[in-house]
Short mmCIF file of C-alpha atoms in Angstrom, two decimals:
data_model
loop_
_atom_site.label_atom_id
_atom_site.label_comp_id
_atom_site.label_asym_id
_atom_site.label_seq_id
_atom_site.Cartn_x
_atom_site.Cartn_y
_atom_site.Cartn_z
CA ARG S 17 0.12 -0.07 -0.17
CA GLY S 18 3.10 2.68 0.84
CA GLU S 19 4.56 1.27 -2.32
CA LYS S 20 1.41 2.31 -4.49
CA ALA S 21 0.69 5.44 -2.19
CA ALA S 22 3.73 6.78 -3.64
CA LEU S 23 3.68 6.55 -6.97
CA ALA S 24 0.36 7.68 -6.98
CA HIS S 25 1.88 11.16 -5.69
CA GLY S 26 4.91 10.52 -8.07
CA ALA S 27 7.44 9.27 -6.18
CA ALA S 28 11.27 9.64 -7.53
CA ALA S 29 12.45 6.83 -4.88
CA ALA S 30 11.63 5.75 -1.01
CA LEU S 31 13.59 6.38 1.19
CA VAL S 32 12.46 3.02 4.16
CA LEU S 33 13.25 3.10 7.67
CA PRO S 34 14.68 -0.04 9.32
CA ALA S 35 12.68 -2.32 10.93
CA GLU S 36 13.15 -3.25 14.85
CA ARG S 37 14.58 -6.71 14.17
CA SER S 38 17.11 -4.75 11.42
CA VAL S 39 18.85 -2.14 12.97
CA SER S 40 21.44 -4.60 15.27
CA PHE S 41 22.39 -6.27 11.81
CA LEU S 42 22.53 -2.60 10.26
CA ARG S 43 24.23 -0.78 12.88
CA ASN S 44 27.35 -3.85 12.70
CA PHE S 45 26.95 -3.90 8.75
CA ARG S 46 30.27 -1.54 7.68
CA GLU S 47 29.83 -2.45 3.69
CA ARG S 48 29.78 0.63 1.86
CA SER S 49 27.01 -0.94 -1.12
CA GLN S 50 25.20 -3.96 -1.05
CA ASP S 51 23.58 -6.03 -4.19
CA ARG S 52 20.08 -6.22 -3.45
CA GLU S 53 17.67 -8.26 -5.48
CA SER S 54 14.08 -6.97 -5.20
CA VAL S 55 11.03 -8.69 -6.36
CA GLY S 56 7.69 -8.21 -7.33
CA LEU S 57 4.79 -8.97 -9.65
CA SER S 58 4.24 -7.60 -13.35
CA LYS S 59 1.44 -5.67 -13.77
CA ASN S 60 0.22 -4.21 -17.62
CA ASN S 61 3.47 -5.20 -18.92
CA GLU S 62 5.71 -2.90 -16.47
CA VAL S 63 8.33 -4.13 -13.85
CA GLY S 64 6.70 -1.48 -11.72
CA GLY S 65 7.74 -0.36 -8.20
CA VAL S 66 9.94 2.66 -6.81
CA PRO S 67 13.58 2.66 -6.35
CA SER S 68 14.38 2.18 -2.58
CA VAL S 69 16.83 2.24 -0.08
CA VAL S 70 17.03 0.98 3.35
CA LEU S 71 18.46 4.12 5.71
CA GLY S 72 21.03 2.81 8.31
CA PRO S 73 19.92 3.68 11.62
CA ASP S 74 22.23 6.91 12.32
CA LEU S 75 20.80 8.46 9.02
CA ALA S 76 17.47 7.25 10.36
CA GLU S 77 17.60 9.12 13.24
CA LYS S 78 18.52 12.29 12.17
CA PHE S 79 15.51 11.69 9.73
CA LEU S 80 13.46 11.75 12.02
CA ALA S 81 14.89 14.10 14.31
CA PRO S 82 13.06 16.80 12.64
CA MET S 83 9.49 15.67 13.41
CA ASP S 84 10.89 15.44 16.81
CA LEU S 85 10.49 11.05 16.75
CA ASP S 86 13.19 8.37 16.94
CA LEU S 87 13.32 4.75 15.69
CA LYS S 88 12.79 3.72 19.09
CA THR S 89 9.46 6.03 19.62
CA LEU S 90 8.44 4.46 15.95
CA HIS S 91 8.88 0.73 16.57
CA GLN S 92 6.69 1.27 19.68
CA THR S 93 3.55 3.33 18.19
CA ILE S 94 4.04 0.50 15.62
CA LYS S 95 3.72 -2.46 18.29
CA ALA S 96 1.39 -0.29 19.56
CA HIS S 97 -0.67 -0.05 16.86
CA GLY S 98 -0.62 4.04 17.37
CA ARG S 99 -0.78 6.29 14.87
CA LEU S 100 1.64 8.94 13.61
CA LYS S 101 0.46 12.21 11.84
CA SER S 102 2.86 13.17 8.79
CA LYS S 103 4.41 15.81 8.22
CA ALA S 104 6.85 17.52 4.96
CA LEU S 105 10.35 18.00 5.56
CA GLY S 106 12.48 20.45 3.90
CA GLY S 107 15.19 18.87 3.55
CA SER S 108 16.72 16.55 -0.14
CA ALA S 109 18.35 13.43 -1.02
CA HIS S 110 21.17 12.36 -3.29
CA VAL S 111 21.12 9.07 -4.40
CA VAL S 112 22.70 6.86 -6.57
CA LEU S 113 21.31 3.55 -7.77
CA ALA S 114 22.54 1.11 -10.66
CA LEU S 115 19.36 -0.59 -11.66
CA GLN S 116 18.52 -3.82 -13.88
CA LYS S 117 15.04 -4.89 -14.10
CA THR S 118 14.59 -8.34 -15.72
CA LYS S 119 11.20 -10.12 -16.56
CA THR S 120 10.81 -14.02 -15.87
CA VAL S 121 7.77 -15.79 -16.52
CA THR S 122 6.76 -18.68 -14.39
CA GLN S 123 3.39 -20.20 -13.71
CA ASN S 124 0.52 -21.27 -11.09
CA VAL S 125 -0.22 -24.67 -11.66
CA ALA S 126 -4.27 -25.26 -10.35
CA GLY S 127 -6.55 -28.02 -10.68
CA ILE S 128 -10.55 -27.75 -10.45
CA LEU S 129 -12.43 -30.79 -8.98
CA ASP S 130 -16.31 -29.79 -9.53
CA GLY S 131 -18.48 -30.68 -6.93
CA THR S 132 -21.70 -32.71 -6.56
CA ASP S 133 -24.14 -30.39 -5.68
CA PRO S 134 -25.90 -27.96 -8.08
CA GLU S 135 -25.22 -25.30 -5.51
CA LEU S 136 -22.87 -26.00 -3.75
CA LYS S 137 -20.44 -27.10 -6.88
CA LYS S 138 -20.44 -23.16 -7.23
CA GLU S 139 -18.35 -22.45 -3.87
CA TYR S 140 -14.69 -23.64 -3.90
CA VAL S 141 -12.63 -24.85 -0.54
CA VAL S 142 -8.85 -24.44 -1.71
CA PHE S 143 -5.91 -26.11 -0.62
CA SER S 144 -2.91 -24.85 -1.23
CA ALA S 145 1.02 -25.18 -1.21
CA HIS S 146 4.07 -23.87 -3.03
CA TYR S 147 6.10 -25.45 -5.25
CA ASP S 148 9.30 -22.96 -5.79
CA HIS S 149 12.06 -22.96 -3.58
CA LEU S 150 15.76 -21.13 -3.73
CA GLN S 151 17.71 -21.17 -6.82
CA THR S 152 21.18 -22.86 -7.03
CA ASN S 153 23.85 -20.26 -5.36
CA ALA S 154 26.94 -19.11 -6.54
CA LYS S 155 28.80 -22.13 -5.25
CA GLY S 156 26.66 -24.33 -7.05
CA GLN S 157 24.56 -25.62 -3.94
CA ILE S 158 21.63 -27.49 -5.24
CA PHE S 159 18.45 -26.07 -2.15
CA PRO S 160 16.37 -29.62 -2.29
CA GLY S 161 13.44 -28.39 -0.93
CA ALA S 162 12.70 -31.28 0.77
CA ASP S 163 10.43 -30.30 3.52
CA ASP S 164 10.10 -26.73 2.42
CA ASP S 165 7.52 -26.96 0.34
CA GLY S 166 8.43 -30.38 -0.93
CA SER S 167 5.98 -31.64 1.90
CA GLY S 168 3.17 -29.35 1.36
CA THR S 169 3.16 -30.17 -2.30
CA THR S 170 2.99 -33.69 -1.88
CA ALA S 171 0.23 -33.39 0.58
CA VAL S 172 -2.05 -31.52 -1.55
CA LEU S 173 -2.05 -33.83 -4.47
CA ALA S 174 -2.88 -36.56 -2.20
CA ILE S 175 -5.18 -34.54 -1.01
CA ALA S 176 -6.46 -33.93 -4.93
CA HIS S 177 -6.46 -37.24 -5.43
CA ALA S 178 -8.83 -38.13 -2.47
CA MET S 179 -11.03 -35.55 -3.34
CA SER S 180 -11.17 -37.26 -6.94
CA LEU S 181 -11.89 -40.55 -6.03
CA ASN S 182 -15.52 -39.50 -4.13
CA PRO S 183 -16.06 -35.60 -4.68
CA PRO S 184 -17.69 -33.73 -1.98
CA ARG S 185 -20.52 -31.53 -2.47
CA ARG S 186 -18.17 -27.81 -2.91
CA SER S 187 -16.19 -28.00 -5.82
CA VAL S 188 -12.70 -27.85 -4.96
CA LEU S 189 -9.52 -25.74 -6.21
CA ILE S 190 -5.76 -27.38 -5.74
CA MET S 191 -3.43 -24.45 -6.04
CA PHE S 192 0.40 -24.80 -6.75
CA HIS S 193 2.12 -21.01 -6.37
CA ALA S 194 4.51 -20.29 -7.94
CA GLY S 195 7.27 -17.43 -6.55
CA GLU S 196 6.39 -17.81 -2.51
CA GLU S 197 10.26 -17.40 -1.43
CA LEU S 198 10.01 -14.75 -3.88
CA GLY S 199 7.44 -12.50 -1.78
CA LEU S 200 4.27 -14.53 -1.78
CA LEU S 201 3.89 -14.12 -5.74
CA GLY S 202 1.89 -16.30 -7.24
CA SER S 203 -0.66 -16.28 -4.19
CA GLU S 204 -0.85 -12.51 -5.01
CA TYR S 205 -1.26 -12.91 -8.74
CA ASN S 206 -4.03 -15.71 -7.91
CA THR S 207 -6.25 -12.92 -5.93
CA GLU S 208 -5.30 -9.11 -6.81
CA VAL S 209 -4.55 -9.72 -10.70
CA ALA S 210 -6.24 -12.83 -12.51
CA PRO S 211 -7.64 -15.87 -9.28
CA VAL S 212 -8.90 -19.00 -11.22
CA VAL S 213 -12.28 -18.78 -9.33
CA PRO S 214 -13.68 -15.87 -8.12
CA LEU S 215 -12.53 -14.62 -4.60
CA ASP S 216 -16.24 -14.49 -3.52
CA LYS S 217 -16.88 -17.78 -3.69
CA MET S 218 -13.90 -19.32 -2.14
CA VAL S 219 -14.91 -20.10 1.27
CA VAL S 220 -11.62 -21.66 2.71
CA ASP S 221 -8.00 -22.15 2.16
CA LEU S 222 -6.20 -25.19 3.76
CA ASN S 223 -2.52 -23.78 3.09
CA ILE S 224 0.67 -25.82 4.04
CA ASP S 225 4.22 -25.23 4.24
CA MET S 226 6.21 -27.56 5.82
CA ILE S 227 4.72 -30.44 7.78
CA GLY S 228 7.31 -33.52 7.32
CA ARG S 229 9.86 -32.53 9.94
CA SER S 230 9.88 -33.90 13.53
CA LYS S 231 12.52 -33.13 15.99
CA PRO S 232 13.96 -35.68 17.53
CA PRO S 233 14.30 -36.65 20.83
CA GLY S 234 16.93 -35.74 22.82
CA ASP S 235 17.28 -32.51 20.26
CA THR S 236 19.51 -29.79 21.95
CA ASP S 237 20.21 -27.82 18.68
CA LYS S 238 18.98 -24.23 19.21
CA ALA S 239 17.90 -23.89 15.63
CA ASP S 240 15.41 -26.77 16.20
CA GLU S 241 13.98 -25.13 19.82
CA HIS S 242 10.58 -24.62 17.96
CA LEU S 243 10.75 -27.78 15.62
CA THR S 244 7.33 -29.72 16.62
CA ASP S 245 7.86 -33.39 18.04
CA ALA S 246 6.50 -36.42 15.87
CA ASN S 247 2.73 -35.98 16.88
CA THR S 248 2.46 -31.95 16.70
CA VAL S 249 1.61 -29.75 14.09
CA TYR S 250 1.32 -25.51 14.04
CA LEU S 251 -1.57 -24.58 13.39
CA VAL S 252 -1.89 -20.23 12.14
CA GLY S 253 -5.10 -18.30 11.67
CA SER S 254 -8.06 -20.48 12.09
CA ASN S 255 -9.84 -18.23 14.50
CA ARG S 256 -8.60 -14.83 12.63
CA ILE S 257 -11.74 -14.99 10.71
CA SER S 258 -13.66 -17.47 11.37
CA ARG S 259 -14.15 -18.66 14.96
CA GLU S 260 -16.39 -21.65 13.31
CA LEU S 261 -14.03 -22.58 11.40
CA HIS S 262 -11.31 -23.29 14.49
CA LYS S 263 -14.46 -25.03 16.01
CA LEU S 264 -14.26 -27.51 13.56
CA SER S 265 -10.80 -27.91 13.07
CA GLU S 266 -10.54 -28.75 16.53
CA GLU S 267 -13.53 -31.41 16.16
CA THR S 268 -12.05 -32.98 13.50
CA ASN S 269 -8.83 -33.59 15.14
CA ALA S 270 -10.33 -35.32 18.24
CA ASP S 271 -12.21 -37.23 16.00
CA TYR S 272 -9.88 -38.61 14.05
CA GLN S 273 -6.01 -37.78 13.63
CA LYS S 274 -5.84 -36.59 17.79
CA LEU S 275 -2.37 -34.59 17.04
CA ASN S 276 -0.91 -32.26 19.32
CA LEU S 277 -2.51 -28.53 17.66
CA ASN S 278 -0.11 -25.51 18.55
CA TYR S 279 -1.11 -22.31 18.41
CA HIS S 280 2.09 -20.90 19.61
CA TYR S 281 2.37 -18.77 16.50
CA ASN S 282 -1.18 -18.05 16.11
CA ASP S 283 -0.35 -15.12 18.72
CA PRO S 284 -0.96 -11.47 17.07
CA GLU S 285 2.34 -10.70 19.35
CA ASN S 286 4.68 -13.52 17.85
CA PRO S 287 7.93 -11.93 16.56
CA GLU S 288 8.15 -14.25 13.98
CA ARG S 289 4.80 -13.33 12.26
CA ILE S 290 4.23 -16.44 10.87
CA TYR S 291 0.65 -15.37 9.99
CA TYR S 292 2.18 -13.04 7.60
CA ARG S 293 4.73 -15.59 5.92
CA SER S 294 2.87 -17.60 3.74
CA ASP S 295 1.18 -18.18 0.97
CA HIS S 296 -2.62 -18.28 2.82
CA TRP S 297 -2.15 -14.62 4.29
CA ASN S 298 -2.73 -12.93 0.00
CA TYR S 299 -6.20 -15.16 0.90
CA ALA S 300 -7.12 -13.67 4.38
CA LYS S 301 -6.17 -10.31 3.72
CA HIS S 302 -9.55 -10.31 1.26
CA GLY S 303 -11.40 -12.21 4.31
CA ILE S 304 -10.94 -15.53 3.29
CA PRO S 305 -11.23 -18.22 6.68
CA ILE S 306 -7.73 -20.00 6.54
CA ILE S 307 -5.93 -22.48 8.18
CA PHE S 308 -1.85 -22.37 8.00
CA TYR S 309 -0.53 -25.62 8.64
CA PHE S 310 3.11 -25.88 9.24
CA ASP S 311 6.15 -28.31 11.46
CA GLY S 312 8.39 -24.89 12.56
CA VAL S 313 11.96 -23.55 11.34
CA HIS S 314 14.40 -26.06 11.26
CA VAL S 315 18.21 -26.23 11.28
CA ASP S 316 18.08 -27.27 7.87
CA TYR S 317 15.63 -24.24 6.30
CA HIS S 318 16.95 -22.76 3.54
CA ARG S 319 19.54 -25.12 3.78
CA PRO S 320 20.79 -27.76 1.09
CA THR S 321 20.55 -29.86 4.09
CA ASP S 322 16.45 -29.61 4.12
CA THR S 323 16.78 -33.71 2.14
CA VAL S 324 13.92 -36.58 1.74
CA ASP S 325 16.16 -38.62 3.77
CA LYS S 326 15.11 -36.75 6.87
CA ILE S 327 11.12 -36.33 6.58
CA ASP S 328 9.23 -37.79 9.01
CA PHE S 329 6.52 -39.81 6.27
CA THR S 330 4.46 -40.80 9.19
CA LYS S 331 4.24 -37.45 9.95
CA LEU S 332 3.17 -35.82 7.18
CA SER S 333 0.55 -38.51 6.17
CA ASN S 334 -1.13 -37.75 9.78
CA ILE S 335 -0.75 -33.93 8.82
CA THR S 336 -2.19 -34.27 5.23
CA LYS S 337 -4.94 -36.71 6.59
CA LEU S 338 -5.71 -33.89 8.93
CA VAL S 339 -6.27 -31.36 6.17
CA PHE S 340 -7.99 -33.73 3.78
CA GLU S 341 -10.96 -34.85 6.45
CA THR S 342 -10.91 -30.82 7.60
CA GLY S 343 -11.57 -29.56 4.02
CA TRP S 344 -13.75 -32.85 3.54
CA ARG S 345 -15.96 -31.59 6.25
CA ILE S 346 -16.34 -27.69 4.75
CA ALA S 347 -16.84 -29.05 1.65
CA ASN S 348 -19.41 -30.90 2.93
CA LEU S 349 -21.71 -28.43 5.03
CA ASP S 350 -25.02 -27.29 4.59
CA HIS S 351 -24.37 -23.77 5.21
CA ARG S 352 -20.84 -21.62 4.38
CA LEU S 353 -18.68 -21.17 7.27
CA ALA S 354 -19.14 -17.85 9.46
CA ARG S 355 -16.59 -14.93 9.13
CA ASP S 356 -17.88 -13.81 12.39
CA VAL S 357 -14.35 -12.00 12.62
CA LYS S 358 -13.82 -8.71 11.64
CA GLY S 359 -10.71 -8.57 9.13
CA ALA S 360 -7.29 -10.72 8.67
CA LYS S 361 -5.99 -9.63 12.62
#
């Protein structure tokens, strides 16, 4: 929204104030310049956006001083969801940037299974996962992405097969998103540029991103601190838009898989902000109820060591069954899920 507003007001560039979690890193950053890749959707045949520069903490403090602000106050206000008054500054900035724009084509992969009910088939239960991962690095290292998100894509493919054997009353939309690692681009495209089906016909999005790893007994690695055990999965967002969805999810798990459902990352104050970091967010921000299934960050996250030999296939299977069972119930409800919580908090 900020970039769109800047463009609408004729901005030539954007000076970005550092996020709280970036301040310590930037204070210790001694390089004078850094190559930085910024990726976004190409709309109307334009590779859009305004050039942007993230200010270091010291320069940011000088920038804020004329407004009687500092970074600490700014970050505290943001945390408290407060408002700051805008103010025009009399200063100027001279920035030299070398820009290279390239356009690359990729695609989402979508499949539709028609429902059996003449009326309810006009609505869709969405099962999603992202099929992209990180590119080979300069050292020639390959990132297999077995958990992130090979586990999610295989789960959704299995769910699609199961649904096809006995279709539910509502239709099913299977979405394999591209460009998630580059900024949730595939799901943005499917919600804001060219949705496969109308947004107001999407009943729910059940999104899967990493459900194949388990914390081994006795594992003391700090990087595995929040990795779930073999019987636990994180659920994010189930009560943010529809409390009925949360209740149905809990009841389904109690009836069938009996997994330990952990809501650690569903806390709006959790600093990891997982709710905003996978493809479900682009559905949630349009008011579509979502559940995000996640096993937790681990030592092999975004590393060449995220390999298939480390996947817990029993856990992967159990969580996949839970997602299927939850979606099946939603797809066969007599009514549409109540959206009884205002907005995607």
